[in-house]
Amino acid sequence: MYCTFTKRRNGLCSKARELSTLCGAQVAAIVFSPKNKMYTFGEPSVDSVVNRFLHEQQRQPLNRGGQKKKKKTTTTFLSDECIEGFELHELKHCAALMEEFVKKLEERLADVVYRRVQVKDLISLIK
């Protein structure tokens, strides 16, 4: 199983690198192994891509309910490294960052789905 994981992880990083190289995209990938080791890949870096993502979230003036979103401060994130040698307090900090990241991703996904539904409704009205 670990061999499959390693091959798939390397393939994912390869595709992310291709996307960055061929299209000029900024890319970040965060992967947890079956043994709960975290691996990251980022072009130009995971830190810069995640910070940009969080900054873009703050620039969104309205949420789905039409209310103003609260602005939050951004935090730094891990860059291309394995966390195996981290101390307990560092691991807790990483876990908190990951929870914040997942929460923001879920909010963004909900917003994208909401907007997509609105566009589909608009298109159906035009037809």
GROMACS .gro file of C-alpha atoms in nm:
model
  127
    1MET     CA    1   0.000   0.000   0.000
    2TYR     CA    2   0.281   0.241   0.083
    3CYS     CA    3   0.435   0.186  -0.261
    4THR     CA    4   0.104   0.280  -0.423
    5PHE     CA    5   0.076   0.587  -0.202
    6THR     CA    6   0.428   0.700  -0.288
    7LYS     CA    7   0.370   0.655  -0.662
    8ARG     CA    8   0.038   0.841  -0.649
    9ARG     CA    9   0.182   1.121  -0.436
   10ASN     CA   10   0.474   1.162  -0.674
   11GLY     CA   11   0.230   1.161  -0.968
   12LEU     CA   12   0.020   1.430  -0.803
   13CYS     CA   13   0.325   1.648  -0.742
   14SER     CA   14   0.438   1.590  -1.101
   15LYS     CA   15   0.099   1.704  -1.236
   16ALA     CA   16   0.101   2.005  -1.004
   17ARG     CA   17   0.451   2.096  -1.128
   18GLU     CA   18   0.333   2.057  -1.490
   19LEU     CA   19   0.034   2.282  -1.427
   20SER     CA   20   0.262   2.544  -1.279
   21THR     CA   21   0.523   2.521  -1.553
   22LEU     CA   22   0.290   2.501  -1.855
   23CYS     CA   23   0.021   2.743  -1.738
   24GLY     CA   24   0.200   2.968  -1.492
   25ALA     CA   25  -0.041   2.861  -1.218
   26GLN     CA   26   0.038   2.885  -0.850
   27VAL     CA   27  -0.021   2.539  -0.702
   28ALA     CA   28  -0.024   2.384  -0.355
   29ALA     CA   29  -0.081   2.020  -0.261
   30ILE     CA   30  -0.105   1.882   0.092
   31VAL     CA   31  -0.107   1.506   0.130
   32PHE     CA   32  -0.126   1.282   0.438
   33SER     CA   33   0.016   0.931   0.409
   34PRO     CA   34  -0.160   0.624   0.549
   35LYS     CA   35   0.084   0.656   0.842
   36ASN     CA   36  -0.033   1.017   0.899
   37LYS     CA   37   0.284   1.182   0.771
   38MET     CA   38   0.217   1.509   0.596
   39TYR     CA   39   0.381   1.593   0.264
   40THR     CA   40   0.347   1.923   0.083
   41PHE     CA   41   0.429   2.059  -0.260
   42GLY     CA   42   0.399   2.417  -0.375
   43GLU     CA   43   0.496   2.636  -0.667
   44PRO     CA   44   0.628   2.892  -0.585
   45SER     CA   45   0.572   2.757  -0.229
   46VAL     CA   46   0.289   2.611  -0.022
   47ASP     CA   47   0.317   2.907   0.212
   48SER     CA   48   0.268   3.168  -0.059
   49VAL     CA   49  -0.020   2.983  -0.230
   50VAL     CA   50  -0.209   2.924   0.095
   51ASN     CA   51  -0.153   3.283   0.208
   52ARG     CA   52  -0.281   3.404  -0.129
   53PHE     CA   53  -0.586   3.178  -0.095
   54LEU     CA   54  -0.658   3.312   0.252
   55HIS     CA   55  -0.608   3.670   0.131
   56GLU     CA   56  -0.855   3.611  -0.156
   57GLN     CA   57  -1.105   3.480   0.099
   58GLN     CA   58  -1.078   3.805   0.291
   59ARG     CA   59  -1.136   4.010  -0.025
   60GLN     CA   60  -1.474   3.840  -0.085
   61PRO     CA   61  -1.706   4.117   0.041
   62LEU     CA   62  -2.025   3.912   0.082
   63ASN     CA   63  -2.111   3.560   0.183
   64ARG     CA   64  -2.404   3.354   0.051
   65GLY     CA   65  -2.654   3.529   0.277
   66GLY     CA   66  -2.557   3.871   0.141
   67GLN     CA   67  -2.396   3.972   0.470
   68LYS     CA   68  -2.048   4.116   0.507
   69LYS     CA   69  -1.783   3.862   0.594
   70LYS     CA   70  -1.560   3.924   0.892
   71LYS     CA   71  -1.200   3.990   0.799
   72LYS     CA   72  -0.950   3.758   0.959
   73THR     CA   73  -0.575   3.775   0.977
   74THR     CA   74  -0.376   3.532   0.767
   75THR     CA   75  -0.129   3.291   0.915
   76THR     CA   76   0.182   3.135   0.777
   77PHE     CA   77   0.176   2.774   0.671
   78LEU     CA   78   0.415   2.485   0.627
   79SER     CA   79   0.644   2.478   0.329
   80ASP     CA   80   0.775   2.170   0.148
   81GLU     CA   81   0.876   1.962   0.448
   82CYS     CA   82   0.778   1.653   0.645
   83ILE     CA   83   0.662   1.717   0.999
   84GLU     CA   84   0.807   1.396   1.143
   85GLY     CA   85   1.065   1.571   1.363
   86PHE     CA   86   0.835   1.842   1.501
   87GLU     CA   87   0.781   1.901   1.873
   88LEU     CA   88   0.434   1.857   2.025
   89HIS     CA   89   0.360   2.233   2.034
   90GLU     CA   90   0.463   2.261   1.668
   91LEU     CA   91   0.232   1.972   1.576
   92LYS     CA   92  -0.056   2.136   1.763
   93HIS     CA   93   0.009   2.460   1.574
   94CYS     CA   94   0.013   2.269   1.244
   95ALA     CA   95  -0.315   2.097   1.334
   96ALA     CA   96  -0.476   2.433   1.412
   97LEU     CA   97  -0.354   2.573   1.080
   98MET     CA   98  -0.489   2.270   0.894
   99GLU     CA   99  -0.829   2.303   1.064
  100GLU     CA  100  -0.845   2.671   0.967
  101PHE     CA  101  -0.742   2.585   0.611
  102VAL     CA  102  -1.007   2.312   0.579
  103LYS     CA  103  -1.274   2.543   0.719
  104LYS     CA  104  -1.185   2.814   0.467
  105LEU     CA  105  -1.181   2.559   0.184
  106GLU     CA  106  -1.528   2.438   0.285
  107GLU     CA  107  -1.659   2.796   0.294
  108ARG     CA  108  -1.508   2.869  -0.047
  109LEU     CA  109  -1.649   2.548  -0.194
  110ALA     CA  110  -1.996   2.631  -0.063
  111ASP     CA  111  -1.967   2.979  -0.214
  112VAL     CA  112  -1.856   2.839  -0.553
  113VAL     CA  113  -2.143   2.588  -0.555
  114TYR     CA  114  -2.390   2.862  -0.464
  115ARG     CA  115  -2.264   3.084  -0.745
  116ARG     CA  116  -2.276   2.797  -0.993
  117VAL     CA  117  -2.641   2.729  -0.903
  118GLN     CA  118  -2.722   3.098  -0.952
  119VAL     CA  119  -2.560   3.096  -1.297
  120LYS     CA  120  -2.750   2.781  -1.398
  121ASP     CA  121  -3.077   2.939  -1.283
  122LEU     CA  122  -2.998   3.253  -1.482
  123ILE     CA  123  -2.915   3.052  -1.794
  124SER     CA  124  -3.241   2.855  -1.765
  125LEU     CA  125  -3.436   3.182  -1.745
  126ILE     CA  126  -3.266   3.315  -2.060
  127LYS     CA  127  -3.343   3.002  -2.263
   0.00000   0.00000   0.00000
